[in-house]
Coordinates of C-alpha atoms and ligand atoms in Angstrom, one line a residue:
X112 CA -29.4 3.2 5.0
X113 CA -25.9 3.4 3.7
X114 CA -23.7 6.4 4.4
X115 CA -21.9 8.4 1.9
X116 CA -18.1 9.0 2.1
X117 CA -17.4 12.8 1.8
X118 CA -13.9 13.9 0.6
X119 CA -13.3 16.6 3.2
X120 CA -9.5 17.1 2.9
X121 CA -6.7 16.5 0.5
X122 CA -3.0 17.2 0.7
X123 CA 0.4 16.3 -0.8
X124 CA 4.1 16.2 -0.2
X125 CA 6.9 16.3 -2.7
X126 CA 10.6 15.8 -1.9
X127 CA 12.8 18.8 -1.8
X128 CA 15.2 17.7 -4.5
X129 CA 14.2 18.3 -8.1
X130 CA 16.0 16.4 -10.8
X131 CA 15.6 17.9 -14.4
X132 CA 15.9 16.0 -17.6
X133 CA 19.1 17.8 -18.3
X134 CA 20.6 16.5 -15.0
X135 CA 19.7 12.9 -16.0
X136 CA 21.1 13.3 -19.5
X137 CA 24.5 14.2 -18.0
X138 CA 24.9 10.6 -16.8
X139 CA 22.6 8.7 -19.1
X140 CA 22.2 8.3 -22.9
X141 CA 19.0 10.3 -23.1
X142 CA 17.9 13.9 -23.8
X143 CA 15.5 16.5 -22.5
X144 CA 13.9 16.5 -26.0
X145 CA 13.3 12.8 -26.1
X146 CA 11.8 12.6 -22.6
X147 CA 9.5 15.7 -23.2
X148 CA 8.4 14.5 -26.6
X149 CA 7.5 10.9 -25.6
X150 CA 6.2 11.5 -22.1
X151 CA 5.6 15.2 -21.3
X152 CA 8.0 15.0 -18.4
X153 CA 10.4 17.9 -17.7
X154 CA 11.5 17.0 -14.1
X155 CA 10.8 14.8 -11.1
X156 CA 11.3 15.0 -7.3
X157 CA 13.7 12.5 -5.8
X158 CA 13.5 11.6 -2.1
X159 CA 16.4 12.2 0.2
X160 CA 17.4 9.6 2.8
X161 CA 14.9 10.9 5.4
X162 CA 12.0 11.2 2.9
X163 CA 10.7 7.6 3.2
X164 CA 7.2 6.5 2.2
X165 CA 6.0 6.9 5.9
X166 CA 7.6 10.4 6.2
X167 CA 6.0 11.7 3.0
X168 CA 2.7 10.0 3.8
X169 CA 2.6 11.6 7.2
X170 CA 3.2 15.1 5.7
X171 CA 0.5 14.6 3.1
X172 CA -2.0 13.2 5.7
X173 CA -1.4 16.2 8.0
X174 CA -2.2 18.5 5.1
X175 CA -5.4 16.6 4.3
X176 CA -6.5 16.6 8.0
X177 CA -5.8 20.3 8.2
X178 CA -8.0 21.1 5.2
X179 CA -10.8 18.9 6.7
X180 CA -10.5 20.7 10.0
X181 CA -10.0 17.3 11.6
X182 CA -7.7 16.0 14.3
X183 CA -5.9 12.7 15.0
X184 CA -8.9 11.7 17.1
X185 CA -11.2 11.8 14.0
X186 CA -9.1 9.1 12.2
X187 CA -10.6 5.6 12.5
X188 CA -8.5 4.0 9.8
X189 CA -5.5 4.6 7.6
X190 CA -5.2 2.8 4.2
X191 CA -1.9 3.4 2.5
X192 CA -1.2 2.4 -1.0
X193 CA 2.5 1.8 -1.8
X194 CA 4.9 -0.5 -3.6
X195 CA 7.8 1.0 -1.7
X196 CA 7.0 0.6 2.0
X197 CA 9.6 1.5 4.7
X198 CA 9.6 -2.0 6.0
X199 CA 8.0 -5.4 5.3
X200 CA 6.2 -4.8 8.6
X201 CA 4.8 -3.0 10.5
X202 CA 2.7 -1.6 7.7
X203 CA 3.8 1.9 6.7
X204 CA 0.2 2.9 7.5
X205 CA 0.9 2.2 11.1
X206 CA 4.2 4.2 11.1
X207 CA 2.0 7.0 9.8
X208 CA -0.6 6.3 12.5
X209 CA 2.1 6.7 15.2
X210 CA 3.6 9.8 13.7
X211 CA 0.2 11.4 13.5
X212 CA -0.6 10.6 17.1
X213 CA -3.6 8.4 16.2
X214 CA -4.0 6.0 19.1
X215 CA -7.0 3.9 18.0
X216 CA -8.6 2.3 15.0
X217 CA -6.7 0.3 12.5
X218 CA -4.6 0.6 9.3
X219 CA -2.9 -1.4 6.6
X220 CA -0.9 -1.1 3.4
X221 CA -2.3 -2.0 0.0
X222 CA -0.4 -3.1 -3.0
X223 CA -1.8 -2.3 -6.4
X224 CA 1.1 -0.4 -8.0
X225 CA 0.1 2.8 -9.8
X226 CA -3.6 2.0 -9.3
X227 CA -3.1 1.7 -5.5
X228 CA -4.8 5.0 -4.6
X229 CA -8.0 4.1 -6.5
X230 CA -8.0 0.6 -4.9
X231 CA -7.5 2.2 -1.4
X232 CA -10.2 4.8 -2.0
X233 CA -12.6 2.0 -3.0
X234 CA -11.9 0.0 0.2
X235 CA -12.3 3.1 2.3
X236 CA -15.5 4.0 0.6
X237 CA -16.9 0.5 1.2
X238 CA -16.0 0.7 4.9
X239 CA -17.7 4.0 5.4
X240 CA -20.8 2.9 3.5
X241 CA -21.3 -0.1 5.8
X242 CA -20.4 1.8 8.9
X243 CA -17.1 0.1 9.7
X244 CA -15.3 3.5 9.9
X245 CA -16.3 7.1 10.0
X246 CA -13.0 8.9 9.2
X247 CA -10.5 7.2 6.9
X248 CA -7.2 8.5 5.6
X249 CA -6.5 7.2 2.2
X250 CA -2.8 7.7 1.2
X251 CA -0.6 7.0 -1.8
X252 CA 3.1 7.3 -1.0
X253 CA 6.0 6.1 -3.1
X254 CA 9.8 6.3 -3.4
X255 CA 10.3 4.6 -6.8
X256 CA 13.8 6.2 -6.9
X257 CA 14.8 3.3 -4.7
X258 CA 13.6 0.6 -7.0
X259 CA 14.7 2.1 -10.3
X260 CA 17.6 0.9 -12.4
X261 CA 19.3 4.2 -12.9
X262 CA 21.2 2.8 -15.9
X263 CA 18.0 1.8 -17.7
X264 CA 17.0 4.9 -19.7
X265 CA 13.7 3.2 -20.7
X266 CA 12.3 3.3 -17.2
X267 CA 14.3 5.6 -14.8
X268 CA 13.4 8.8 -16.6
X269 CA 9.7 8.1 -16.2
X270 CA 9.2 8.1 -12.4
X271 CA 9.4 10.4 -9.4
X272 CA 8.8 10.3 -5.6
X273 CA 6.0 11.9 -3.6
X274 CA 2.8 11.3 -1.5
X275 CA -0.8 12.4 -1.7
X276 CA -3.6 11.8 0.8
X277 CA -7.4 12.4 1.2
X278 CA -9.5 12.3 4.3
X279 CA -12.9 10.6 3.8
X280 CA -15.6 11.2 6.4
X281 CA -19.0 9.6 6.7
X282 CA -22.0 11.7 5.9
X283 CA -25.6 10.9 6.7
X284 CA -27.6 8.7 4.3
X285 CA -27.6 10.4 0.9
X286 CA -29.2 8.7 -2.0
X287 CA -29.8 11.5 -4.5
X288 CA -27.2 11.3 -7.3
X289 CA -26.3 15.0 -7.1
X290 CA -25.2 14.5 -3.4
X291 CA -21.5 15.1 -2.6
X292 CA -19.1 12.3 -1.9
X293 CA -17.7 9.2 -3.5
X294 CA -20.4 8.2 -6.1
X295 CA -18.7 5.1 -7.3
X296 CA -15.4 3.1 -7.7
X297 CA -14.7 0.4 -10.2
X298 CA -11.7 -1.9 -9.8
X299 CA -10.1 -4.3 -12.3
X300 CA -7.1 -6.6 -12.5
X301 CA -5.6 -9.0 -15.0
X302 CA -2.8 -11.1 -13.4
X303 CA -1.9 -12.7 -16.7
X304 CA -0.4 -9.4 -17.8
X305 CA 1.9 -9.3 -14.7
X306 CA 5.1 -9.6 -16.8
X307 CA 4.7 -6.3 -18.8
X308 CA 5.4 -4.1 -15.7
X309 CA 6.9 -5.5 -12.5
X310 CA 9.6 -5.3 -9.9
X311 CA 12.0 -8.3 -10.2
X312 CA 12.4 -8.9 -6.5
X313 CA 11.2 -8.1 -3.0
X314 CA 12.1 -8.5 0.7
X315 CA 10.8 -12.1 0.5
X316 CA 13.5 -13.0 -2.1
X317 CA 16.9 -13.5 -0.7
X318 CA 19.4 -10.8 -1.9
X319 CA 17.0 -9.5 -4.5
X320 CA 15.4 -6.2 -3.4
X321 CA 14.3 -5.8 -7.0
X322 CA 14.2 -3.1 -9.7
X323 CA 11.4 -2.0 -12.0
X324 CA 11.1 -3.7 -15.4
X325 CA 8.7 -2.5 -18.1
X326 CA 7.6 -3.2 -21.6
X327 CA 6.6 0.4 -22.3
X328 CA 4.8 -0.2 -25.6
X329 CA 2.6 -3.0 -24.2
X330 CA 1.8 -0.9 -21.1
X331 CA 0.9 2.0 -23.3
X332 CA -1.4 -0.1 -25.5
X333 CA -3.3 -1.6 -22.6
X334 CA -3.5 1.8 -20.8
X335 CA -5.3 3.5 -23.6
X336 CA -7.8 0.7 -24.1
X337 CA -8.5 -0.2 -20.4
X338 CA -8.7 3.4 -19.2
X339 CA -11.1 4.3 -22.0
X340 CA -13.3 1.4 -20.9
X341 CA -13.0 2.4 -17.2
X342 CA -14.2 6.0 -18.0
X343 CA -17.3 4.7 -19.8
X344 CA -18.0 2.2 -17.1
X345 CA -18.0 4.9 -14.4
X346 CA -20.4 7.2 -16.4
X347 CA -22.8 4.4 -17.3
X348 CA -23.0 3.1 -13.7
X349 CA -24.0 6.6 -12.5
X350 CA -26.3 7.4 -15.4
X351 CA -24.1 10.4 -16.3
X352 CA -22.9 11.8 -19.6
X353 CA -19.4 12.9 -20.6
X354 CA -20.5 16.5 -20.4
X355 CA -21.4 16.1 -16.7
X356 CA -17.7 15.6 -15.8
X357 CA -16.1 18.8 -14.6
X358 CA -12.6 17.5 -14.1
X359 CA -10.5 14.6 -15.1
X360 CA -7.8 13.7 -12.6
X361 CA -5.9 10.9 -14.3
X362 CA -2.9 8.9 -13.2
X363 CA 0.1 10.8 -14.3
X364 CA 2.3 8.4 -16.3
X365 CA 2.5 9.9 -19.8
X366 CA 1.0 13.1 -21.3
X367 CA 0.0 11.2 -24.4
X368 CA -2.2 8.8 -22.4
X369 CA -3.6 11.7 -20.4
X370 CA -4.5 13.6 -23.6
X371 CA -6.1 10.6 -25.1
X372 CA -8.4 10.3 -22.0
X373 CA -9.3 14.0 -22.1
X374 CA -10.2 13.7 -25.8
X375 CA -12.3 10.6 -25.0
X376 CA -14.3 12.6 -22.5
X377 CA -14.5 15.6 -24.8
X378 CA -13.0 17.7 -22.1
X379 CA -11.0 20.8 -23.0
X380 CA -7.3 20.6 -21.9
X381 CA -7.9 23.0 -19.1
X382 CA -10.3 20.6 -17.4
X383 CA -7.7 17.9 -17.3
X384 CA -5.3 18.1 -14.3
X385 CA -1.7 17.5 -15.4
X386 CA 1.2 17.2 -13.1
X387 CA 3.3 14.7 -15.0
X388 CA 5.4 17.5 -16.5
X389 CA 6.7 18.4 -13.0
X390 CA 6.2 15.2 -10.9
X391 CA 6.7 12.5 -13.5
X392 CA 5.0 9.2 -12.5
X393 CA 4.7 9.0 -8.7
X394 CA 2.7 5.7 -9.0
X395 CA 0.1 5.5 -6.2
X396 CA 0.7 9.1 -5.2
X397 CA 0.0 10.6 -8.6
X398 CA -3.8 10.9 -8.5
X399 CA -4.1 12.4 -4.9
X400 CA -1.1 14.7 -5.6
X401 CA -2.8 16.0 -8.8
X402 CA -6.1 16.4 -6.9
X403 CA -4.3 18.2 -4.0
X404 CA -2.7 20.7 -6.5
X405 CA -6.0 21.5 -8.3
X406 CA -7.9 21.9 -5.0
X407 CA -5.2 24.1 -3.5
X408 CA -5.0 26.4 -6.5
X409 CA -8.8 26.8 -6.6
X410 CA -9.5 25.0 -9.9
X411 CA -11.5 22.2 -8.3
X412 CA -14.3 23.5 -6.1
X413 CA -17.1 22.1 -3.9
X414 CA -19.8 20.5 -5.9
X415 CA -17.6 19.7 -8.9
X416 CA -17.8 16.2 -10.4
X417 CA -14.3 14.7 -10.6
X418 CA -13.4 11.5 -12.5
X419 CA -10.2 9.8 -11.4
X420 CA -8.6 6.9 -13.2
X421 CA -5.4 4.9 -13.1
X422 CA -3.6 1.8 -14.4
X423 CA -0.6 0.1 -13.0
X424 CA 1.5 -3.1 -12.7
X425 CA -0.6 -6.2 -12.2
X426 CA -2.2 -5.1 -14.4
X427 CA -4.5 -3.2 -12.2
X428 CA -6.8 -0.4 -13.3
X429 CA -10.0 1.4 -12.2
X430 CA -11.9 4.6 -11.6
X431 CA -13.4 6.7 -8.9
X432 CA -16.1 9.3 -9.5
X433 CA -16.4 11.9 -6.7
X434 CA -18.6 14.9 -6.2
X435 CA -16.4 17.3 -4.2
Ligands
COA544 N1 16.1 8.4 -24.0 C1 16.4 8.2 -25.3 N2 16.0 7.2 -26.0 C2 15.3 6.3 -25.4 C3 14.9 6.4 -24.0 C4 15.3 7.6 -23.3 N3 15.0 7.8 -22.0 N4 14.1 5.3 -23.6 C5 14.0 4.5 -24.7 N5 14.7 5.1 -25.8 C6 14.9 4.6 -27.1 C7 14.8 3.1 -27.2 O1 16.0 2.5 -26.9 C8 14.4 2.9 -28.6 O2 15.5 3.0 -29.4 P1 15.7 2.0 -30.7 O3 14.6 2.3 -31.6 O4 17.1 2.4 -31.2 O5 15.7 0.6 -30.1 C9 13.5 4.1 -28.9 O6 13.8 5.1 -27.9 C10 12.0 3.8 -28.9 O7 11.8 3.1 -27.7 P2 10.3 2.6 -27.3 O8 10.3 2.0 -26.0 O9 9.7 1.9 -28.5 O10 9.6 4.1 -27.3 P3 8.1 4.5 -27.1 O11 7.7 5.4 -28.1 O12 7.3 3.3 -26.8 O13 8.2 5.3 -25.7 C11 7.7 5.1 -23.4 C12 8.6 4.7 -24.5 C13 8.2 4.3 -22.2 C14 7.7 6.6 -23.2 C15 6.2 4.7 -23.8 O14 6.2 3.3 -24.2 C16 5.3 4.8 -22.6 O15 5.1 5.8 -22.1 N6 4.7 3.6 -22.2 C17 3.8 3.6 -21.1 C18 4.6 3.7 -19.8 C19 3.8 3.8 -18.6 O16 2.8 4.5 -18.7 N7 4.2 3.2 -17.6 C20 3.6 3.3 -16.3 C21 2.3 2.8 -16.2 S1 1.8 2.9 -14.6

């Protein structure tokens, strides 16, 4: 009998430095008004030199383990979604493993851009279901400030840095649909759309570390369509109705996309978790950071049905439905 992955802990980390729209507009041809109106973003956190993907991931993972009442010895695997790793190798996940004092099991990084956390959660859920691991840290950690062209007003105003983590633990066989845990994940990708959102370099390309390039309108168009499909797919697969969803925890790229998804589900605004106004788009960290905030302030509670969705460069997109 397959096991169910329970989400027993969640935590986040945000860099100390906050950069407001006003601060950006001092050196860039943009305005607080334009950024707020088009995206809902008012500020973002920007990492200092010591706040690397591994550093922030470790802080978020510690918080998730603390909430779960778990220790380093309970961690079998660490799956870390990032597009901004500390090094080409070892995997940032293994730097985190070392900093947490985990001395067994395994870990690896996963690259799926802004949908990375959903992908990582899906892989972890599968490993727990088949008995390959009992305790898995799933982390999204990003320092996009290091891959942004700070002269490009069309992209640099949209992103921020941060990390979010969840701890998944195997629970006994649970087949009833109301049982807690990860109910489903659905993943999608379309590589032919790779050129609408990408980084034009990497460590594998000589002298080209790369900066982020985006066709905002095209990404927006695909996001609204694909995410709406993903929401329906998750509900149909679980035999659930829109009204069954207690919380939408969407990827935080743009308030207009988030609002469209909330309307699609018929959810009142207060049932949609929004952090994009303060965090901007933290890519793979955005969903677990939003989840961490809503759990910490008592909005999301045990037994609530939470729908997460994200879309990112690749294109990659998908959903996860979790009963807390
Ligand atoms: N400040 C002021 N003006 C800006 C600006 C900024 N930061 N960025 C772009 N502009 C200007 C453009 O130069 C353009 O000017 P022009 O008409 O004189 O050429 C104008 O604003 C409109 O640009 P456009 O890109 O068409 O705006 P938009 O309404 O599509 O909004 C985004 C731009 C990026 C906010 C929007 O397309 C978006 O959110 N896309 C999705 C992005 C996303 O979610 N990415 C991450 C996915 S993981």
